[in-house]
């Protein structure tokens, strides 16, 4: 993975700053928001297990936070931002599942809370996460991972409408291969951006 500009990182962000991937630290995670209401929120080992797989999926697909210069999954572990990151929940059985295969797999809901309400990367990161999880669906047990950004973000309505549109493309005959072909590799975008514009999002 190429290096990333880290304008807001600090030299004291050593290992003690970050939790371990096999830990579940609710005090270092955002509270589940409305997208996860009425769903079975993952906690404990269930949360940690899916998040470890998320780390590997995001690494392969280049879902990186350009501001902090790390795999977006690591935001969950960053004790400097205890109200930011991902929360997951298993959708109710009657939830719509575009592209459902009938093999008994469920639908996972993933809600992203950015570090600030004006985070300029929230659109790119949630779309990248959606494409990564659904483009590499053989890496987890869900037929679909639905994604939303927390309503605390000032553009949450527009971003979430775009994400629902991506889900709809699956129901219109798209499949995981199509998602993978459309995927934007964040790392490649950063590498190709000019030195004068280190934060393309």
Coordinates of N, CA, C and O in Angstrom, one line a residue:
X1 N 0.8 -1.2 0.0 CA 0.0 0.0 0.0 C 0.9 1.2 0.0 O 1.8 1.3 0.8
X2 N 0.7 2.2 -0.9 CA 1.5 3.4 -1.0 C 1.3 4.2 0.3 O 0.3 4.2 1.0
X3 N 2.3 5.1 0.5 CA 2.2 6.0 1.6 C 1.1 7.0 1.4 O 0.7 7.4 0.3
X4 N 0.5 7.6 2.5 CA -0.5 8.5 2.5 C -0.1 9.8 3.2 O 0.6 9.7 4.2
X5 N -0.5 11.0 2.7 CA -0.3 12.2 3.5 C -1.1 12.1 4.8 O -2.2 11.6 4.8
X6 N -0.4 12.6 5.9 CA -1.1 12.5 7.2 C -1.0 13.9 7.9 O -0.4 14.0 8.9
X7 N -1.8 14.8 7.3 CA -1.7 16.2 7.9 C -2.2 16.4 9.3 O -1.8 17.3 10.0
X8 N -3.1 15.5 9.7 CA -3.7 15.6 11.1 C -3.2 14.5 12.0 O -3.8 14.3 13.1
X9 N -2.3 13.6 11.6 CA -1.8 12.6 12.5 C -0.8 13.2 13.4 O -0.2 14.3 13.2
X10 N -0.5 12.5 14.5 CA 0.5 13.0 15.5 C 1.6 11.9 15.7 O 1.3 10.7 15.6
X11 N 2.8 12.3 16.1 CA 3.8 11.4 16.3 C 3.6 10.5 17.6 O 4.2 9.5 17.7
X12 N 2.7 11.0 18.5 CA 2.4 10.2 19.6 C 1.3 9.1 19.4 O 0.9 8.5 20.4
X13 N 0.9 8.9 18.2 CA -0.1 7.9 17.9 C 0.5 6.5 17.8 O 0.6 5.9 16.8
X14 N 1.1 6.1 19.0 CA 1.7 4.8 19.0 C 0.7 3.7 19.3 O -0.5 3.9 19.2
X15 N 1.2 2.5 19.5 CA 0.3 1.4 19.7 C -0.6 1.5 20.9 O -1.7 1.0 20.9
X16 N -0.3 2.3 21.9 CA -1.2 2.5 23.0 C -2.4 3.4 22.6 O -3.4 3.4 23.4
X17 N -2.3 4.1 21.5 CA -3.4 4.9 21.1 C -4.5 4.0 20.5 O -5.7 4.5 20.5
X18 N -4.2 2.8 20.0 CA -5.1 2.0 19.3 C -5.5 0.7 20.1 O -4.6 0.1 20.7
X19 N -6.8 0.4 20.1 CA -7.2 -0.9 20.6 C -6.8 -2.0 19.7 O -6.3 -1.7 18.5
X20 N -6.9 -3.2 20.1 CA -6.6 -4.4 19.3 C -7.9 -4.8 18.5 O -9.0 -4.6 18.9
X21 N -7.7 -5.4 17.3 CA -8.8 -5.8 16.5 C -9.7 -6.9 17.1 O -10.8 -7.0 16.8
X22 N -9.1 -7.6 18.1 CA -9.9 -8.7 18.7 C -10.6 -8.1 19.9 O -11.3 -8.9 20.7
X23 N -10.6 -6.8 20.2 CA -11.2 -6.2 21.3 C -12.6 -5.6 20.9 O -12.7 -5.1 19.8
X24 N -13.5 -5.6 21.8 CA -14.8 -4.8 21.6 C -14.8 -3.8 22.7 O -15.0 -4.1 23.9
X25 N -14.6 -2.5 22.4 CA -14.5 -1.5 23.3 C -15.7 -0.5 23.0 O -15.5 0.5 22.2
X26 N -16.9 -0.7 23.5 CA -18.0 0.2 23.2 C -17.7 1.7 23.6 O -18.3 2.6 23.0
X27 N -16.8 1.9 24.6 CA -16.5 3.3 25.0 C -15.6 4.0 23.9 O -15.5 5.2 24.0
X28 N -15.1 3.2 23.0 CA -14.3 3.8 21.9 C -15.0 3.7 20.6 O -14.4 3.8 19.5
X29 N -16.3 3.5 20.6 CA -17.1 3.3 19.4 C -18.3 4.2 19.4 O -18.8 4.6 20.5
X30 N -18.8 4.6 18.3 CA -20.1 5.4 18.2 C -21.2 4.6 18.7 O -21.3 3.4 18.5
X31 N -22.2 5.3 19.3 CA -23.5 4.6 19.6 C -24.2 4.2 18.3 O -24.1 5.0 17.3
X32 N -24.9 3.1 18.3 CA -25.7 2.7 17.1 C -26.7 3.8 16.8 O -27.4 4.3 17.7
X33 N -26.8 4.2 15.6 CA -27.7 5.2 15.2 C -29.0 4.7 14.6 O -29.3 3.5 14.6
X34 N -29.8 5.5 14.0 CA -31.1 5.2 13.5 C -31.1 4.1 12.4 O -32.1 3.4 12.2
X35 N -30.0 4.0 11.6 CA -30.0 3.0 10.5 C -30.0 1.6 11.1 O -30.4 0.7 10.5
X36 N -29.5 1.5 12.4 CA -29.5 0.2 13.0 C -30.6 -0.1 13.9 O -30.7 -1.1 14.6
X37 N -31.6 0.8 14.0 CA -32.7 0.7 14.9 C -33.5 -0.6 14.5 O -33.7 -0.9 13.3
X38 N -34.0 -1.3 15.4 CA -34.8 -2.5 15.2 C -34.0 -3.6 14.7 O -34.6 -4.7 14.3
X39 N -32.7 -3.5 14.6 CA -31.9 -4.6 14.1 C -31.0 -5.1 15.3 O -30.9 -4.5 16.3
X40 N -30.4 -6.2 15.1 CA -29.6 -6.9 16.1 C -28.2 -6.4 16.0 O -27.4 -6.9 15.2
X41 N -27.8 -5.4 16.8 CA -26.5 -4.8 16.8 C -25.4 -5.8 17.2 O -25.6 -6.5 18.3
X42 N -24.4 -5.9 16.5 CA -23.3 -6.8 16.8 C -22.5 -6.2 18.0 O -22.1 -5.0 18.0
X43 N -22.1 -7.1 18.9 CA -21.3 -6.7 20.1 C -20.3 -7.8 20.3 O -20.4 -8.9 19.7
X44 N -19.4 -7.6 21.2 CA -18.4 -8.6 21.7 C -17.7 -9.2 20.5 O -17.2 -8.5 19.6
X45 N -17.5 -10.5 20.6 CA -16.8 -11.3 19.6 C -17.4 -11.2 18.2 O -16.7 -11.2 17.2
X46 N -18.7 -11.1 18.1 CA -19.4 -11.0 16.8 C -18.9 -9.7 16.1 O -18.6 -9.7 14.9
X47 N -18.9 -8.6 16.8 CA -18.4 -7.3 16.3 C -17.0 -7.4 15.9 O -16.6 -7.1 14.8
X48 N -16.1 -7.9 16.8 CA -14.7 -8.0 16.5 C -14.4 -8.9 15.3 O -13.5 -8.6 14.5
X49 N -15.1 -10.0 15.2 CA -14.8 -10.9 14.1 C -15.2 -10.3 12.8 O -14.3 -10.4 11.9
X50 N -16.3 -9.7 12.7 CA -16.6 -9.0 11.4 C -15.7 -7.9 11.1 O -15.3 -7.7 9.9
X51 N -15.3 -7.1 12.1 CA -14.4 -6.0 11.9 C -13.0 -6.4 11.5 O -12.4 -5.7 10.7
X52 N -12.6 -7.6 12.0 CA -11.3 -8.1 11.5 C -11.3 -8.4 10.0 O -10.4 -8.2 9.3
X53 N -12.4 -9.0 9.6 CA -12.6 -9.3 8.2 C -12.7 -8.0 7.4 O -12.2 -7.9 6.2
X54 N -13.4 -7.0 8.0 CA -13.5 -5.7 7.3 C -12.1 -5.1 7.1 O -11.8 -4.6 6.0
X55 N -11.2 -5.2 8.1 CA -9.8 -4.7 7.9 C -9.2 -5.3 6.7 O -8.6 -4.6 5.8
X56 N -9.3 -6.7 6.5 CA -8.7 -7.3 5.4 C -9.3 -6.9 4.0 O -8.6 -6.7 3.0
X57 N -10.6 -6.8 4.0 CA -11.3 -6.4 2.8 C -11.0 -5.0 2.4 O -10.7 -4.7 1.3
X58 N -10.9 -4.1 3.4 CA -10.6 -2.7 3.1 C -9.1 -2.6 2.7 O -8.8 -1.7 1.8
X59 N -8.3 -3.4 3.2 CA -6.9 -3.4 2.8 C -6.7 -3.8 1.3 O -6.0 -3.2 0.5
X60 N -7.4 -4.8 1.0 CA -7.4 -5.3 -0.4 C -8.0 -4.3 -1.4 O -7.5 -4.1 -2.5
X61 N -9.0 -3.7 -1.0 CA -9.7 -2.7 -1.9 C -9.3 -1.3 -1.8 O -9.8 -0.4 -2.4
X62 N -8.4 -1.0 -0.9 CA -7.8 0.4 -0.7 C -8.8 1.4 -0.1 O -8.8 2.5 -0.5
X63 N -9.6 0.9 0.9 CA -10.5 1.8 1.5 C -9.7 2.4 2.7 O -9.7 1.9 3.8
X64 N -9.1 3.6 2.4 CA -8.2 4.2 3.3 C -8.7 5.6 3.7 O -9.3 6.3 2.8
X65 N -8.5 6.0 4.9 CA -8.8 7.4 5.3 C -7.6 8.2 5.0 O -6.5 8.1 5.5
X66 N -7.8 9.2 4.1 CA -6.7 10.0 3.6 C -6.2 11.0 4.6 O -5.0 11.4 4.6
X67 N -7.1 11.4 5.5 CA -6.7 12.4 6.5 C -5.7 11.8 7.6 O -4.7 12.3 7.9
X68 N -6.1 10.6 8.0 CA -5.3 9.9 9.1 C -4.2 9.0 8.5 O -3.3 8.5 9.2
X69 N -4.3 8.6 7.2 CA -3.3 7.8 6.6 C -3.4 6.3 7.0 O -2.3 5.7 7.0
X70 N -4.6 5.8 7.3 CA -4.6 4.4 7.6 C -5.9 3.8 7.1 O -6.9 4.4 6.7
X71 N -5.9 2.4 7.0 CA -7.1 1.6 6.7 C -8.2 2.1 7.5 O -8.2 2.3 8.7
X72 N -9.4 2.4 6.8 CA -10.5 3.0 7.5 C -11.0 2.1 8.7 O -11.6 2.7 9.6
X73 N -10.8 0.8 8.6 CA -11.2 0.0 9.8 C -10.5 0.3 11.0 O -11.0 0.1 12.1
X74 N -9.3 0.9 10.9 CA -8.6 1.3 12.1 C -9.2 2.4 12.9 O -8.9 2.6 14.1
X75 N -10.1 3.2 12.3 CA -10.7 4.3 13.0 C -11.5 3.8 14.2 O -11.5 4.5 15.2
X76 N -12.1 2.6 14.1 CA -12.8 2.0 15.2 C -11.8 1.8 16.4 O -12.3 1.8 17.6
X77 N -10.6 1.7 16.2 CA -9.6 1.4 17.3 C -8.9 2.6 17.8 O -8.2 2.5 18.8
X78 N -9.1 3.7 17.2 CA -8.4 5.0 17.5 C -9.1 5.6 18.7 O -10.1 6.2 18.6
X79 N -8.4 5.6 19.9 CA -9.0 6.1 21.1 C -9.1 7.6 21.1 O -9.8 8.2 21.9
X80 N -8.4 8.3 20.1 CA -8.6 9.7 20.0 C -9.9 10.2 19.4 O -10.3 11.3 19.5
X81 N -10.6 9.2 18.8 CA -11.9 9.5 18.2 C -12.9 8.5 18.6 O -13.4 7.6 17.8
X82 N -13.3 8.5 19.9 CA -14.2 7.5 20.5 C -15.6 7.5 19.9 O -16.3 6.5 20.1
X83 N -16.0 8.5 19.3 CA -17.4 8.6 18.8 C -17.4 8.4 17.3 O -18.5 8.8 16.6
X84 N -16.4 7.9 16.7 CA -16.3 7.8 15.2 C -16.0 6.3 14.9 O -15.4 5.6 15.7
X85 N -16.4 5.9 13.7 CA -16.1 4.5 13.2 C -17.4 3.8 12.8 O -18.4 4.5 12.5
X86 N -17.3 2.5 12.7 CA -18.4 1.6 12.2 C -19.1 0.9 13.3 O -18.5 0.5 14.3
X87 N -20.4 0.8 13.2 CA -21.2 -0.2 14.0 C -22.0 -1.0 13.0 O -22.4 -0.6 11.9
X88 N -22.2 -2.3 13.4 CA -22.9 -3.2 12.6 C -24.1 -3.8 13.2 O -24.1 -4.0 14.5
X89 N -25.1 -4.3 12.4 CA -26.2 -5.0 12.9 C -26.8 -5.9 11.9 O -26.7 -5.6 10.7
X90 N -27.3 -7.0 12.3 CA -28.0 -8.0 11.4 C -29.4 -7.5 11.2 O -30.2 -7.2 12.2
X91 N -29.8 -7.3 9.9 CA -31.1 -6.7 9.6 C -32.2 -7.7 10.0 O -32.0 -9.0 10.0
X92 N -33.4 -7.2 10.3 CA -34.5 -8.1 10.5 C -34.8 -9.0 9.3 O -34.4 -8.7 8.2
X93 N -35.4 -10.2 9.5 CA -35.6 -11.1 8.5 C -36.4 -10.6 7.3 O -36.3 -11.0 6.2
X94 N -37.3 -9.6 7.6 CA -38.2 -9.0 6.5 C -37.5 -7.8 5.8 O -38.2 -7.1 5.0
X95 N -36.2 -7.5 6.1 CA -35.6 -6.4 5.5 C -35.4 -6.7 4.0 O -35.1 -7.8 3.6
X96 N -35.5 -5.7 3.1 CA -35.2 -5.9 1.7 C -33.8 -6.3 1.5 O -32.9 -5.7 2.1
X97 N -33.6 -7.3 0.6 CA -32.2 -7.7 0.3 C -32.0 -7.8 -1.2 O -32.4 -8.8 -1.8
X98 N -31.6 -6.7 -1.8 CA -31.4 -6.8 -3.3 C -30.4 -7.9 -3.6 O -29.3 -8.0 -3.0
X99 N -30.7 -8.6 -4.6 CA -29.8 -9.7 -5.1 C -29.8 -10.9 -4.2 O -28.9 -11.7 -4.2
X100 N -30.8 -11.1 -3.3 CA -30.8 -12.2 -2.4 C -30.7 -13.5 -3.1 O -31.5 -13.7 -4.0
X101 N -29.9 -14.4 -2.6 CA -29.6 -15.6 -3.4 C -30.5 -16.8 -2.9 O -30.5 -17.8 -3.5
X102 N -31.2 -16.6 -1.8 CA -32.0 -17.7 -1.3 C -31.3 -18.8 -0.6 O -31.8 -19.9 -0.4
X103 N -30.0 -18.5 -0.3 CA -29.2 -19.5 0.4 C -29.2 -19.4 1.9 O -28.4 -20.0 2.6
X104 N -30.1 -18.6 2.4 CA -30.2 -18.4 3.9 C -29.3 -17.4 4.5 O -29.3 -17.2 5.7
X105 N -28.5 -16.7 3.6 CA -27.7 -15.7 4.2 C -28.5 -14.5 4.5 O -29.5 -14.1 3.9
X106 N -28.0 -13.7 5.6 CA -28.7 -12.6 6.0 C -28.2 -11.3 5.4 O -27.3 -11.3 4.6
X107 N -28.7 -10.2 5.9 CA -28.3 -8.9 5.4 C -27.7 -8.2 6.6 O -28.2 -8.2 7.7
X108 N -26.5 -7.6 6.4 CA -25.8 -6.8 7.4 C -26.0 -5.3 7.2 O -25.9 -4.9 6.0
X109 N -26.3 -4.6 8.2 CA -26.3 -3.1 8.2 C -25.0 -2.5 8.8 O -24.6 -3.0 9.8
X110 N -24.4 -1.6 8.1 CA -23.2 -1.0 8.5 C -23.4 0.5 8.5 O -23.6 1.1 7.5
X111 N -23.2 1.1 9.7 CA -23.4 2.6 9.8 C -22.1 3.2 10.2 O -21.4 2.9 11.2
X112 N -21.7 4.2 9.4 CA -20.4 4.9 9.6 C -20.7 6.3 10.2 O -21.5 7.1 9.7
X113 N -20.0 6.6 11.3 CA -20.0 7.9 11.9 C -18.6 8.5 11.7 O -17.6 8.0 12.2
X114 N -18.6 9.6 11.0 CA -17.3 10.3 10.7 C -16.8 11.1 12.0 O -17.6 11.2 12.9
X115 N -15.6 11.6 11.9 CA -15.0 12.3 13.0 C -15.7 13.7 13.2 O -15.7 14.2 14.3
X116 N -16.2 14.2 12.1 CA -16.8 15.6 12.2 C -18.0 15.6 11.3 O -18.1 14.8 10.3
X117 N -18.9 16.5 11.5 CA -20.1 16.6 10.7 C -19.9 17.1 9.3 O -20.7 16.9 8.4
X118 N -18.7 17.6 9.1 CA -18.3 18.1 7.7 C -17.2 17.3 7.1 O -16.6 17.8 6.2
X119 N -17.0 16.1 7.5 CA -16.0 15.2 7.0 C -16.1 15.1 5.4 O -17.1 14.6 4.9
X120 N -15.1 15.6 4.7 CA -15.3 15.6 3.2 C -15.1 14.3 2.6 O -15.4 14.1 1.4
X121 N -14.7 13.3 3.3 CA -14.5 12.0 2.7 C -15.6 11.0 2.9 O -15.6 9.9 2.4
X122 N -16.7 11.4 3.6 CA -17.7 10.5 4.0 C -18.4 9.8 2.8 O -18.7 8.7 2.8
X123 N -18.6 10.6 1.7 CA -19.2 10.1 0.5 C -18.3 9.0 -0.1 O -18.7 7.8 -0.3
X124 N -17.0 9.3 -0.3 CA -16.1 8.4 -1.0 C -15.9 7.1 -0.1 O -15.8 6.0 -0.6
X125 N -15.8 7.3 1.2 CA -15.5 6.2 2.1 C -16.7 5.3 2.2 O -16.5 4.0 2.2
X126 N -17.9 5.8 2.3 CA -19.0 4.9 2.5 C -19.3 4.1 1.2 O -19.6 2.9 1.2
X127 N -19.2 4.8 0.0 CA -19.3 4.2 -1.3 C -18.2 3.1 -1.4 O -18.5 2.0 -1.9
X128 N -17.0 3.5 -1.1 CA -15.9 2.5 -1.2 C -16.1 1.3 -0.3 O -15.8 0.2 -0.7
X129 N -16.6 1.5 0.9 CA -16.9 0.4 1.8 C -18.0 -0.5 1.3 O -17.9 -1.7 1.3
X130 N -19.1 0.1 0.7 CA -20.2 -0.7 0.1 C -19.6 -1.6 -1.0 O -19.9 -2.8 -1.0
X131 N -18.8 -1.0 -1.9 CA -18.3 -1.8 -3.0 C -17.3 -2.8 -2.5 O -17.3 -3.9 -3.1
X132 N -16.6 -2.5 -1.5 CA -15.6 -3.5 -1.0 C -16.3 -4.7 -0.4 O -16.0 -5.9 -0.7
X133 N -17.2 -4.5 0.5 CA -17.9 -5.6 1.2 C -18.7 -6.4 0.2 O -18.7 -7.6 0.3
X134 N -19.4 -5.8 -0.7 CA -20.3 -6.5 -1.6 C -19.5 -7.0 -2.8 O -19.9 -8.0 -3.5
X135 N -18.4 -6.4 -3.2 CA -17.5 -6.9 -4.2 C -16.7 -8.1 -3.8 O -16.3 -8.9 -4.6
X136 N -16.5 -8.3 -2.5 CA -15.8 -9.4 -1.9 C -16.7 -10.2 -1.0 O -16.3 -10.5 0.2
X137 N -17.9 -10.5 -1.4 CA -18.9 -11.1 -0.5 C -18.5 -12.5 -0.1 O -19.1 -13.0 0.8
X138 N -17.6 -13.1 -0.8 CA -17.1 -14.4 -0.4 C -16.3 -14.4 0.9 O -16.0 -15.5 1.5
X139 N -16.0 -13.2 1.4 CA -15.1 -13.1 2.6 C -16.0 -13.0 3.9 O -15.5 -12.9 5.0
X140 N -17.3 -13.0 3.7 CA -18.2 -12.9 4.9 C -19.5 -13.7 4.6 O -19.7 -14.1 3.5
X141 N -20.3 -13.8 5.6 CA -21.5 -14.7 5.5 C -22.8 -14.0 5.1 O -23.9 -14.5 5.2
X142 N -22.7 -12.7 4.6 CA -23.9 -12.0 4.3 C -24.1 -11.8 2.8 O -23.2 -11.6 2.1
X143 N -25.4 -11.9 2.4 CA -25.7 -11.8 1.0 C -25.6 -10.4 0.5 O -25.4 -10.1 -0.6
X144 N -25.8 -9.4 1.5 CA -25.7 -8.0 1.2 C -25.2 -7.3 2.4 O -25.7 -7.6 3.5
X145 N -24.4 -6.3 2.2 CA -24.0 -5.4 3.3 C -24.6 -4.0 2.9 O -24.1 -3.4 1.9
X146 N -25.6 -3.5 3.6 CA -26.1 -2.2 3.4 C -25.4 -1.2 4.2 O -25.0 -1.5 5.3
X147 N -25.1 0.0 3.6 CA -24.3 1.0 4.3 C -25.0 2.3 4.4 O -25.8 2.7 3.5
X148 N -24.8 3.0 5.5 CA -25.3 4.4 5.6 C -24.3 5.2 6.4 O -23.6 4.7 7.2
X149 N -24.4 6.5 6.3 CA -23.6 7.4 7.1 C -24.5 8.0 8.2 O -25.7 8.2 7.9
X150 N -24.0 8.3 9.3 CA -24.8 8.8 10.4 C -25.5 10.1 10.1 O -24.9 10.9 9.3
X151 N -26.7 10.3 10.6 CA -27.3 11.6 10.3 C -26.6 12.8 10.9 O -27.0 14.0 10.5
X152 N -25.6 12.6 11.7 CA -24.9 13.8 12.2 C -24.1 14.5 11.1 O -23.7 15.6 11.2
X153 N -23.8 13.8 10.0 CA -23.1 14.4 8.9 C -24.0 15.3 8.1 O -25.2 15.0 7.8
X154 N -23.5 16.5 7.7 CA -24.4 17.5 7.1 C -24.9 17.1 5.7 O -25.9 17.7 5.2
X155 N -24.3 16.1 5.0 CA -24.8 15.6 3.7 C -25.3 14.2 3.8 O -25.3 13.5 2.8
X156 N -25.7 13.8 5.0 CA -26.1 12.4 5.2 C -27.3 12.0 4.2 O -27.3 10.9 3.7
X157 N -28.2 12.9 4.0 CA -29.4 12.5 3.2 C -28.9 12.2 1.7 O -29.3 11.2 1.2
X158 N -28.1 13.1 1.2 CA -27.6 12.9 -0.2 C -26.8 11.6 -0.3 O -26.9 10.9 -1.2
X159 N -25.9 11.5 0.7 CA -25.0 10.3 0.6 C -25.8 9.0 0.7 O -25.5 8.0 0.0
X160 N -26.7 9.0 1.7 CA -27.5 7.8 1.9 C -28.4 7.5 0.7 O -28.7 6.3 0.3
X161 N -28.9 8.5 0.0 CA -29.7 8.3 -1.2 C -28.8 7.6 -2.3 O -29.2 6.7 -3.0
X162 N -27.5 8.1 -2.4 CA -26.6 7.5 -3.4 C -26.4 6.0 -3.0 O -26.4 5.1 -3.9
X163 N -26.2 5.7 -1.7 CA -26.0 4.3 -1.3 C -27.2 3.4 -1.6 O -27.1 2.3 -2.0
X164 N -28.4 4.0 -1.4 CA -29.6 3.2 -1.7 C -29.7 3.0 -3.3 O -30.1 1.9 -3.7
X165 N -29.2 3.9 -4.0 CA -29.1 3.7 -5.5 C -28.2 2.6 -5.9 O -28.5 1.8 -6.8
X166 N -27.1 2.5 -5.2 CA -26.1 1.4 -5.5 C -26.8 0.0 -5.1 O -26.6 -0.9 -5.9
X167 N -27.5 0.0 -4.0 CA -28.3 -1.2 -3.7 C -29.3 -1.5 -4.8 O -29.4 -2.7 -5.2
X168 N -30.0 -0.5 -5.3 CA -30.9 -0.7 -6.4 C -30.3 -1.3 -7.6 O -30.9 -2.0 -8.4
X169 N -29.0 -0.9 -7.9 CA -28.4 -1.4 -9.1 C -28.2 -2.9 -9.0 O -28.1 -3.6 -10.0
X170 N -28.0 -3.4 -7.8 CA -27.9 -4.9 -7.6 C -29.3 -5.5 -8.0 O -29.3 -6.6 -8.6
X171 N -30.4 -4.9 -7.5 CA -31.7 -5.5 -7.8 C -32.1 -5.4 -9.3 O -32.9 -6.1 -9.7
X172 N -31.4 -4.5 -10.0 CA -31.7 -4.3 -11.5 C -30.8 -5.3 -12.3 O -30.7 -5.0 -13.5
X173 N -30.3 -6.3 -11.7 CA -29.5 -7.2 -12.5 C -28.0 -7.1 -12.3 O -27.2 -7.9 -12.9
X174 N -27.6 -6.2 -11.5 CA -26.2 -6.1 -11.1 C -25.8 -7.2 -10.2 O -26.6 -7.9 -9.7
X175 N -24.5 -7.5 -10.1 CA -24.0 -8.5 -9.2 C -22.7 -8.1 -8.6 O -22.2 -7.0 -8.9
X176 N -22.1 -9.0 -7.8 CA -20.9 -8.6 -7.1 C -19.7 -8.3 -8.1 O -18.9 -7.5 -7.8
X177 N -19.7 -9.0 -9.3 CA -18.7 -8.8 -10.2 C -18.8 -7.4 -10.8 O -17.8 -6.6 -11.0
X178 N -20.1 -6.9 -11.0 CA -20.3 -5.6 -11.6 C -19.8 -4.5 -10.6 O -19.2 -3.6 -10.9
X179 N -20.1 -4.8 -9.3 CA -19.6 -3.8 -8.3 C -18.1 -3.8 -8.3 O -17.5 -2.7 -8.2
X180 N -17.5 -4.9 -8.4 CA -16.0 -4.9 -8.3 C -15.4 -4.2 -9.5 O -14.5 -3.4 -9.4
X181 N -16.1 -4.3 -10.7 CA -15.6 -3.6 -11.8 C -15.7 -2.1 -11.7 O -14.9 -1.3 -12.2
X182 N -16.8 -1.6 -11.0 CA -17.0 -0.2 -10.8 C -16.2 0.4 -9.7 O -16.2 1.6 -9.5
X183 N -15.6 -0.5 -8.9 CA -15.0 0.0 -7.6 C -13.9 1.0 -7.9 O -13.2 0.9 -8.8
X184 N -13.9 2.0 -7.0 CA -12.8 3.0 -7.0 C -11.8 2.7 -6.0 O -12.2 2.7 -4.8
X185 N -10.6 2.5 -6.3 CA -9.6 2.2 -5.4 C -9.0 3.5 -4.8 O -8.4 4.2 -5.5
X186 N -9.3 3.7 -3.5 CA -8.9 5.0 -2.9 C -7.4 5.2 -3.0 O -6.9 6.3 -3.2
X187 N -6.7 4.1 -2.8 CA -5.2 4.2 -2.8 C -4.8 4.7 -4.2 O -3.8 5.5 -4.3
X188 N -5.4 4.2 -5.2 CA -4.9 4.6 -6.6 C -5.3 6.1 -6.8 O -4.5 6.8 -7.5
X189 N -6.5 6.5 -6.3 CA -6.8 7.9 -6.5 C -5.8 8.8 -5.8 O -5.4 9.8 -6.3
X190 N -5.4 8.4 -4.6 CA -4.4 9.2 -3.9 C -3.1 9.2 -4.6 O -2.4 10.3 -4.7
X191 N -2.7 8.1 -5.1 CA -1.4 8.0 -5.8 C -1.4 8.8 -7.0 O -0.3 9.5 -7.3
X192 N -2.5 8.9 -7.7 CA -2.6 9.6 -9.0 C -2.8 11.1 -8.8 O -2.7 11.9 -9.7
X193 N -3.2 11.5 -7.6 CA -3.5 12.9 -7.3 C -2.2 13.7 -7.3 O -1.1 13.2 -7.0
X194 N -2.3 15.0 -7.6 CA -1.0 15.8 -7.6 C -0.6 16.1 -6.2 O -1.3 16.1 -5.2
X195 N 0.7 16.5 -6.0 CA 1.2 16.9 -4.7 C 0.6 18.1 -4.2 O 0.6 18.4 -3.0
X196 N 0.0 19.0 -5.1 CA -0.6 20.2 -4.6 C -2.0 19.9 -4.1 O -2.6 20.8 -3.5
X197 N -2.5 18.7 -4.3 CA -3.9 18.4 -3.8 C -3.9 17.1 -3.1 O -4.4 16.1 -3.6
X198 N -3.3 17.0 -1.9 CA -3.1 15.7 -1.3 C -4.4 15.1 -0.7 O -4.4 14.0 -0.4
X199 N -5.5 15.9 -0.6 CA -6.7 15.4 -0.1 C -7.8 15.5 -1.2 O -8.6 16.5 -1.2
X200 N -7.9 14.6 -2.1 CA -8.8 14.7 -3.3 C -10.3 14.6 -2.9 O -11.1 14.9 -3.8
X201 N -10.6 14.3 -1.7 CA -12.0 14.1 -1.4 C -12.5 15.4 -0.7 O -13.6 15.4 -0.1

